[in-house]
mmCIF file of C-alpha atoms and ligand atoms in Angstrom:
data_model
loop_
_atom_site.group_PDB
_atom_site.id
_atom_site.type_symbol
_atom_site.label_atom_id
_atom_site.label_comp_id
_atom_site.label_asym_id
_atom_site.label_seq_id
_atom_site.Cartn_x
_atom_site.Cartn_y
_atom_site.Cartn_z
ATOM 1 C CA MET F 28 -7.706 10.427 13.699
ATOM 2 C CA ASN F 29 -6.664 13.686 15.536
ATOM 3 C CA PHE F 30 -2.790 14.134 15.283
ATOM 4 C CA THR F 31 -0.386 16.952 15.379
ATOM 5 C CA LEU F 32 3.342 17.060 13.905
ATOM 6 C CA ARG F 33 6.240 18.054 15.822
ATOM 7 C CA PRO F 34 10.062 17.669 15.529
ATOM 8 C CA MET F 35 11.328 14.027 16.051
ATOM 9 C CA GLN F 36 13.166 13.562 19.192
ATOM 10 C CA PRO F 37 15.724 10.861 20.520
ATOM 11 C CA THR F 38 13.044 9.617 22.883
ATOM 12 C CA ASP F 39 10.792 8.775 20.030
ATOM 13 C CA LEU F 40 13.190 6.361 18.510
ATOM 14 C CA ASP F 41 11.829 3.098 19.964
ATOM 15 C CA GLN F 42 8.569 4.005 18.327
ATOM 16 C CA VAL F 43 10.000 5.277 15.101
ATOM 17 C CA LEU F 44 11.922 2.026 14.616
ATOM 18 C CA ALA F 45 8.975 -0.053 15.379
ATOM 19 C CA ILE F 46 6.932 1.538 12.603
ATOM 20 C CA ALA F 47 9.893 1.305 10.148
ATOM 21 C CA GLU F 48 10.203 -2.453 11.106
ATOM 22 C CA GLN F 49 6.603 -2.701 10.116
ATOM 23 C CA SER F 50 7.069 -0.876 6.944
ATOM 24 C CA PRO F 51 9.411 -2.869 4.683
ATOM 25 C CA GLU F 52 8.867 -0.327 1.829
ATOM 26 C CA ALA F 53 10.857 2.207 3.822
ATOM 27 C CA PRO F 54 14.361 2.297 4.662
ATOM 28 C CA ARG F 55 15.287 0.277 7.802
ATOM 29 C CA TRP F 56 18.119 2.476 9.456
ATOM 30 C CA GLN F 57 19.861 1.645 12.540
ATOM 31 C CA PRO F 58 19.143 4.069 15.448
ATOM 32 C CA SER F 59 22.367 5.706 14.622
ATOM 33 C CA GLY F 60 21.233 6.558 11.175
ATOM 34 C CA TYR F 61 18.654 9.042 12.764
ATOM 35 C CA THR F 62 21.368 11.024 14.827
ATOM 36 C CA PRO F 63 22.256 13.455 12.055
ATOM 37 C CA TYR F 64 18.499 14.477 12.179
ATOM 38 C CA PHE F 65 18.888 15.513 15.841
ATOM 39 C CA VAL F 66 22.614 16.973 16.010
ATOM 40 C CA PRO F 67 22.993 19.615 13.299
ATOM 41 C CA ASP F 68 26.658 20.030 12.129
ATOM 42 C CA PRO F 69 27.224 23.845 12.033
ATOM 43 C CA GLN F 70 29.946 23.267 9.464
ATOM 44 C CA THR F 71 27.865 21.269 6.930
ATOM 45 C CA HIS F 72 25.863 22.713 3.893
ATOM 46 C CA LEU F 73 23.258 19.946 4.606
ATOM 47 C CA LEU F 74 20.181 20.767 6.617
ATOM 48 C CA ARG F 75 18.140 17.965 8.124
ATOM 49 C CA THR F 76 14.735 17.675 9.408
ATOM 50 C CA ALA F 77 12.760 14.738 10.974
ATOM 51 C CA LEU F 78 9.152 15.012 11.984
ATOM 52 C CA VAL F 79 6.669 12.655 13.869
ATOM 53 C CA ALA F 80 2.802 12.647 13.789
ATOM 54 C CA ILE F 81 1.485 12.090 17.040
ATOM 55 C CA ASP F 82 -1.929 10.641 17.869
ATOM 56 C CA PHE F 83 -3.074 12.725 20.800
ATOM 57 C CA GLN F 84 -6.266 11.021 21.554
ATOM 58 C CA ALA F 85 -4.315 7.947 22.052
ATOM 59 C CA SER F 86 -1.448 9.493 23.894
ATOM 60 C CA ALA F 87 -1.831 9.557 27.919
ATOM 61 C CA GLY F 88 0.174 12.729 28.121
ATOM 62 C CA PRO F 89 3.374 14.286 27.060
ATOM 63 C CA ALA F 90 5.388 11.419 28.730
ATOM 64 C CA GLU F 91 3.340 8.870 26.673
ATOM 65 C CA GLU F 92 2.911 10.245 23.283
ATOM 66 C CA LYS F 93 1.969 7.753 20.661
ATOM 67 C CA VAL F 94 3.895 8.254 17.491
ATOM 68 C CA ARG F 95 2.170 7.153 14.421
ATOM 69 C CA ALA F 96 4.197 8.213 11.579
ATOM 70 C CA PHE F 97 7.505 9.984 10.769
ATOM 71 C CA ALA F 98 9.342 11.537 7.869
ATOM 72 C CA ALA F 99 12.964 12.643 7.417
ATOM 73 C CA ALA F 100 14.510 14.936 4.763
ATOM 74 C CA THR F 101 17.916 16.554 3.708
ATOM 75 C CA LEU F 102 18.390 19.805 2.002
ATOM 76 C CA LEU F 103 21.400 20.447 -0.047
ATOM 77 C CA LEU F 104 22.187 23.928 0.258
ATOM 78 C CA ASP F 105 24.073 24.822 -2.790
ATOM 79 C CA GLY F 106 22.744 28.345 -3.286
ATOM 80 C CA GLN F 107 21.001 27.390 -6.736
ATOM 81 C CA GLN F 108 18.565 24.419 -6.772
ATOM 82 C CA ASN F 109 18.885 23.900 -2.791
ATOM 83 C CA PHE F 110 17.783 20.401 -3.584
ATOM 84 C CA CYS F 111 15.630 18.632 -0.885
ATOM 85 C CA GLN F 112 15.458 14.972 -0.715
ATOM 86 C CA LEU F 113 12.842 12.996 1.123
ATOM 87 C CA ASP F 114 14.888 10.543 2.781
ATOM 88 C CA SER F 115 12.346 8.131 4.593
ATOM 89 C CA MET F 116 8.675 8.034 5.491
ATOM 90 C CA ALA F 117 6.419 5.632 6.986
ATOM 91 C CA VAL F 118 2.989 5.488 8.551
ATOM 92 C CA HIS F 119 2.083 2.767 11.318
ATOM 93 C CA PRO F 120 -0.056 0.221 9.422
ATOM 94 C CA ASN F 121 -3.072 0.904 11.656
ATOM 95 C CA ALA F 122 -2.778 4.519 11.071
ATOM 96 C CA ARG F 123 -2.810 4.597 7.289
ATOM 97 C CA ARG F 124 -5.298 6.360 5.129
ATOM 98 C CA HIS F 125 -5.870 9.023 7.785
ATOM 99 C CA GLY F 126 -3.834 11.569 5.969
ATOM 100 C CA LEU F 127 -0.766 11.402 8.165
ATOM 101 C CA GLY F 128 1.491 10.833 5.033
ATOM 102 C CA SER F 129 0.201 13.762 3.136
ATOM 103 C CA ALA F 130 0.434 15.921 6.320
ATOM 104 C CA LEU F 131 4.172 14.899 6.824
ATOM 105 C CA LEU F 132 4.827 15.434 3.044
ATOM 106 C CA ARG F 133 3.258 19.018 3.195
ATOM 107 C CA ALA F 134 5.248 19.675 6.303
ATOM 108 C CA ILE F 135 8.313 18.893 4.614
ATOM 109 C CA LEU F 136 7.552 20.914 1.591
ATOM 110 C CA VAL F 137 6.804 23.772 3.844
ATOM 111 C CA TRP F 138 10.102 23.269 5.510
ATOM 112 C CA SER F 139 12.033 23.033 2.465
ATOM 113 C CA ALA F 140 10.308 26.177 0.868
ATOM 114 C CA ASP F 141 11.103 27.998 4.135
ATOM 115 C CA HIS F 142 14.847 27.279 3.317
ATOM 116 C CA ASN F 143 14.746 28.271 -0.216
ATOM 117 C CA ALA F 144 14.710 24.872 -1.746
ATOM 118 C CA ARG F 145 13.839 24.673 -5.291
ATOM 119 C CA HIS F 146 13.268 21.010 -5.961
ATOM 120 C CA LEU F 147 12.152 18.100 -3.965
ATOM 121 C CA ALA F 148 12.983 14.698 -4.899
ATOM 122 C CA LEU F 149 12.525 11.139 -3.659
ATOM 123 C CA GLU F 150 13.160 7.528 -4.674
ATOM 124 C CA VAL F 151 10.466 5.101 -4.431
ATOM 125 C CA ARG F 152 9.972 1.260 -5.137
ATOM 126 C CA ALA F 153 8.502 0.807 -8.451
ATOM 127 C CA GLY F 154 5.855 -1.377 -7.015
ATOM 128 C CA ASN F 155 4.967 0.717 -4.089
ATOM 129 C CA ALA F 156 1.279 1.564 -5.196
ATOM 130 C CA PRO F 157 0.261 3.462 -1.970
ATOM 131 C CA ALA F 158 3.298 5.615 -1.939
ATOM 132 C CA LEU F 159 3.115 6.164 -5.623
ATOM 133 C CA ALA F 160 -0.450 7.258 -5.160
ATOM 134 C CA LEU F 161 0.282 9.550 -2.657
ATOM 135 C CA TYR F 162 3.206 11.271 -4.202
ATOM 136 C CA GLN F 163 1.422 11.740 -7.642
ATOM 137 C CA ARG F 164 -1.543 13.089 -5.826
ATOM 138 C CA CYS F 165 0.823 15.606 -4.085
ATOM 139 C CA GLY F 166 2.167 16.797 -7.409
ATOM 140 C CA LEU F 167 5.504 14.562 -7.838
ATOM 141 C CA ARG F 168 6.095 13.478 -11.386
ATOM 142 C CA PRO F 169 8.683 10.752 -12.589
ATOM 143 C CA GLU F 170 12.056 11.947 -13.275
ATOM 144 C CA GLY F 171 13.921 8.777 -13.924
ATOM 145 C CA ARG F 172 14.459 5.052 -13.183
ATOM 146 C CA ARG F 173 17.194 3.208 -11.634
ATOM 147 C CA PRO F 174 17.125 -0.322 -12.657
ATOM 148 C CA ARG F 175 17.478 -3.130 -9.805
ATOM 149 C CA TYR F 176 18.279 -0.337 -7.240
ATOM 150 C CA TYR F 177 16.649 -2.083 -4.167
ATOM 151 C CA THR F 178 17.444 -5.283 -3.034
ATOM 152 C CA ASP F 179 15.745 -7.953 -0.941
ATOM 153 C CA PRO F 180 13.537 -7.954 -3.061
ATOM 154 C CA GLU F 181 15.297 -6.779 -6.014
ATOM 155 C CA GLU F 182 13.232 -3.910 -7.660
ATOM 156 C CA ASP F 183 13.774 -0.871 -9.719
ATOM 157 C CA ALA F 184 13.516 2.647 -8.160
ATOM 158 C CA LEU F 185 11.466 5.303 -9.565
ATOM 159 C CA LEU F 186 12.761 8.762 -9.061
ATOM 160 C CA LEU F 187 10.021 11.329 -8.418
ATOM 161 C CA GLY F 188 10.379 15.103 -8.072
ATOM 162 C CA MET F 189 8.594 18.567 -8.203
ATOM 163 C CA PRO F 190 9.639 22.207 -8.289
ATOM 164 C CA ILE F 191 9.056 24.102 -5.288
ATOM 165 C CA THR F 192 7.891 27.483 -6.455
ATOM 166 C CA SER F 193 7.824 30.666 -4.616
ATOM 167 C CA GLY F 194 4.599 31.551 -2.727
ATOM 168 C CA PRO F 195 2.832 30.391 0.211
ATOM 169 C CA PRO F 196 3.286 26.693 0.316
ATOM 170 C CA HIS F 197 -0.163 26.054 1.785
ATOM 171 C CA VAL F 198 -1.576 27.848 -1.238
ATOM 172 C CA ARG F 199 0.384 25.927 -3.825
ATOM 173 C CA PHE F 200 0.322 22.670 -2.387
ATOM 174 C CA PRO F 201 -2.625 20.513 -3.699
ATOM 175 C CA PRO F 202 -5.437 19.557 -1.095
HETATM 176 C C1 COA L 321 2.861 5.424 1.504
HETATM 177 C C2 COA L 321 2.405 5.798 2.968
HETATM 178 C C3 COA L 321 3.331 6.905 3.626
HETATM 179 C C4 COA L 321 1.165 6.702 2.765
HETATM 180 O O1 COA L 321 0.690 7.064 3.951
HETATM 181 P P1 COA L 321 -0.871 7.405 4.319
HETATM 182 O O2 COA L 321 -0.967 8.256 5.887
HETATM 183 O O3 COA L 321 -1.806 6.325 4.471
HETATM 184 O O4 COA L 321 -1.397 8.251 3.057
HETATM 185 P P2 COA L 321 -2.716 9.387 3.130
HETATM 186 O O5 COA L 321 -3.629 8.786 4.133
HETATM 187 O O6 COA L 321 -1.857 10.705 3.403
HETATM 188 O O7 COA L 321 -3.097 9.202 1.781
HETATM 189 C C5 COA L 321 -3.325 10.173 0.781
HETATM 190 C C6 COA L 321 -3.735 9.618 -0.512
HETATM 191 O O8 COA L 321 -2.535 9.010 -1.038
HETATM 192 C C7 COA L 321 -3.354 7.978 -1.893
HETATM 193 N N1 COA L 321 -3.014 6.576 -1.013
HETATM 194 C C8 COA L 321 -2.517 6.352 0.230
HETATM 195 N N2 COA L 321 -2.406 4.986 0.503
HETATM 196 C C9 COA L 321 -2.954 4.377 -0.705
HETATM 197 C C10 COA L 321 -3.426 3.031 -0.978
HETATM 198 N N3 COA L 321 -2.879 2.042 0.093
HETATM 199 N N4 COA L 321 -3.885 2.771 -2.074
HETATM 200 C C11 COA L 321 -4.142 3.778 -3.001
HETATM 201 N N5 COA L 321 -4.082 5.014 -2.929
HETATM 202 C C12 COA L 321 -3.475 5.320 -1.581
HETATM 203 C C13 COA L 321 -4.747 8.329 -1.756
HETATM 204 O O9 COA L 321 -4.994 9.115 -2.916
HETATM 205 C C14 COA L 321 -4.939 8.857 -0.378
HETATM 206 O O10 COA L 321 -6.037 9.670 -0.389
HETATM 207 P P3 COA L 321 -7.514 9.030 0.029
HETATM 208 O O11 COA L 321 -7.182 8.198 1.333
HETATM 209 O O12 COA L 321 -8.359 10.395 0.323
HETATM 210 O O13 COA L 321 -7.810 8.109 -0.904
HETATM 211 C C15 COA L 321 1.954 4.717 3.830
HETATM 212 O O14 COA L 321 1.227 3.636 3.021
HETATM 213 C C16 COA L 321 3.223 3.820 4.393
HETATM 214 O O15 COA L 321 3.756 4.076 5.292
HETATM 215 N N6 COA L 321 3.646 2.713 3.674
HETATM 216 C C17 COA L 321 4.693 1.997 3.978
HETATM 217 C C18 COA L 321 6.141 2.770 3.852
HETATM 218 C C19 COA L 321 6.305 3.254 2.557
HETATM 219 O O16 COA L 321 6.047 3.150 1.436
HETATM 220 N N7 COA L 321 6.885 4.746 2.652
HETATM 221 C C20 COA L 321 7.353 5.342 1.610
HETATM 222 C C21 COA L 321 8.663 4.862 0.862
HETATM 223 S S1 COA L 321 9.193 5.969 -0.506
#
């Protein structure tokens, strides 16, 4: 699949919500949950980014881009760790195993390194084998566990994380 990444726009929301709807392992936010990723608050010490992956072969043109995946992240600018949290990521069921999830995670890592983040972290359902395989392959390691953190169905959360070291992200990030 030929795809490109770009920042999420409000006009992508219908497609993003549809992907989330088909991805019960990912957070299912209301449309308003994405608003902070579009409207930066100049007063806040939180930076946010949201990206989409566009299948440009399947897209008829700029007005009809096919969104196949998305990711959203928040960076806490505290002047020390500048902790980055991967808030959500999902790939359309028909577009999985084509490298979109890896590309989005890599782009989030580049973005967080560009903003001097020192650590990336996320929560994942303990039974989410595909996501765990992707994250472990990308260098994330277990940092904790929250028993019965998720509901519907009830499940533990695994906390994964990795340091973001200095240097060009495309060099330090595993292929
Ligand atoms: C988890 C998810 C984002 C992975 O996205 P993806 O685009 O399919 O992942 P990639 O194609 O980049 O996979 C990279 C590697 O991760 C591992 N991986 C991904 N999916 C896997 C699966 N179903 N089984 C085993 N390994 C898997 C493999 O090592 C894979 O490399 P390979 O295809 O060369 O073997 C996707 O399955 C998804 O959207 N799941 C539902 C939502 C979700 O779980 N979000 C994360 C919530 S924390």
